[in-house]
CSV table of C-alpha atoms in Angstrom, one decimal:
chain,number,residue,atom,x,y,z
A,1,MET,CA,-4.7,-46.1,-44.5
A,2,ARG,CA,-1.6,-44.6,-45.9
A,3,SER,CA,-2.2,-42.3,-48.9
A,4,ARG,CA,0.1,-44.3,-51.2
A,5,ASP,CA,-2.1,-47.4,-50.6
A,6,GLY,CA,-5.2,-45.5,-51.5
A,7,LYS,CA,-3.7,-44.1,-54.7
A,8,VAL,CA,-2.6,-47.6,-55.7
A,9,ALA,CA,-6.1,-49.0,-55.0
A,10,THR,CA,-7.7,-46.2,-57.0
A,11,ARG,CA,-5.4,-46.8,-59.9
A,12,PHE,CA,-6.1,-50.5,-59.8
A,13,PHE,CA,-9.9,-50.0,-59.9
A,14,ARG,CA,-9.6,-47.5,-62.7
A,15,LYS,CA,-7.6,-50.0,-64.8
A,16,VAL,CA,-10.1,-52.8,-64.1
A,17,LEU,CA,-13.1,-50.6,-64.9
A,18,LYS,CA,-11.5,-49.3,-68.1
A,19,ALA,CA,-11.9,-52.7,-69.7
A,20,THR,CA,-15.1,-53.3,-71.7
A,21,HIS,CA,-17.9,-54.5,-69.5
A,22,PRO,CA,-21.5,-55.0,-70.5
A,23,GLN,CA,-22.6,-53.0,-67.4
A,24,THR,CA,-21.2,-51.2,-64.4
A,25,PRO,CA,-20.7,-53.4,-61.4
A,26,ARG,CA,-23.5,-53.6,-58.9
A,27,VAL,CA,-21.3,-55.0,-56.1
A,28,ILE,CA,-17.5,-55.0,-55.7
A,29,THR,CA,-16.2,-57.7,-53.3
A,30,VAL,CA,-12.7,-57.2,-51.9
A,31,ASP,CA,-10.8,-58.3,-48.8
A,32,LYS,CA,-10.5,-56.2,-45.7
A,33,ASN,CA,-7.7,-53.9,-46.9
A,34,ALA,CA,-8.3,-50.4,-45.5
A,35,ALA,CA,-7.4,-48.7,-48.8
A,36,TYR,CA,-10.4,-50.0,-50.7
A,37,PRO,CA,-13.2,-47.9,-49.2
A,38,GLY,CA,-11.4,-44.7,-49.8
A,39,ALA,CA,-10.6,-45.7,-53.4
A,40,VAL,CA,-14.2,-46.6,-54.1
A,41,GLU,CA,-15.4,-43.4,-52.7
A,42,ALA,CA,-12.9,-41.5,-54.8
A,43,LEU,CA,-14.2,-43.3,-57.9
A,44,LYS,CA,-17.8,-42.5,-57.0
A,45,GLY,CA,-16.9,-38.9,-56.5
A,46,ASP,CA,-15.5,-38.5,-60.0
A,47,GLU,CA,-18.4,-40.6,-61.4
A,48,THR,CA,-16.2,-43.5,-62.6
A,49,LEU,CA,-18.5,-45.7,-60.5
A,50,THR,CA,-22.2,-45.1,-60.0
A,51,ALA,CA,-23.4,-44.1,-56.5
A,52,LYS,CA,-25.4,-47.4,-56.4
A,53,THR,CA,-22.3,-49.5,-56.6
A,54,GLU,CA,-21.9,-51.3,-53.3
A,55,LEU,CA,-18.5,-52.2,-51.7
A,56,ARG,CA,-18.6,-55.5,-49.9
A,57,GLN,CA,-15.6,-56.3,-47.7
A,58,SER,CA,-15.3,-59.9,-46.8
A,59,LYS,CA,-12.3,-61.9,-45.7
A,60,TYR,CA,-13.2,-64.9,-47.9
A,61,LEU,CA,-15.9,-64.1,-50.5
A,62,ASN,CA,-13.5,-62.4,-52.9
A,63,ASN,CA,-11.3,-65.5,-53.4
A,64,ILE,CA,-13.2,-68.7,-52.5
A,65,ILE,CA,-10.8,-71.0,-54.4
A,66,GLU,CA,-7.9,-69.9,-52.2
A,67,GLN,CA,-9.5,-71.1,-49.0
A,68,PRO,CA,-7.3,-74.0,-47.9
A,69,HIS,CA,-10.0,-76.4,-46.7
A,70,ARG,CA,-12.5,-76.2,-49.5
A,71,ASN,CA,-13.4,-79.4,-51.5
A,72,ILE,CA,-12.5,-77.7,-54.8
A,73,LYS,CA,-9.0,-76.9,-53.5
A,74,ARG,CA,-8.5,-80.6,-52.7
A,75,LEU,CA,-9.7,-81.7,-56.1
A,76,THR,CA,-7.4,-79.4,-58.0
């Protein structure tokens, strides 16, 4: 992971988490970018995220609608 990518990912998560949410996220699902684990650990370190927040990296779960062969994609 390049440090610039980690800084950008951390800034992105801070911006998203700054918005009003009824509760802190339990699970954050992202793609397999190597910058995300470091960014989430940095946010846990400065207590922006709780220690219980789980990072789930999956190639497809974060954006199901973009999968090319799903029925919903054909319908839309």
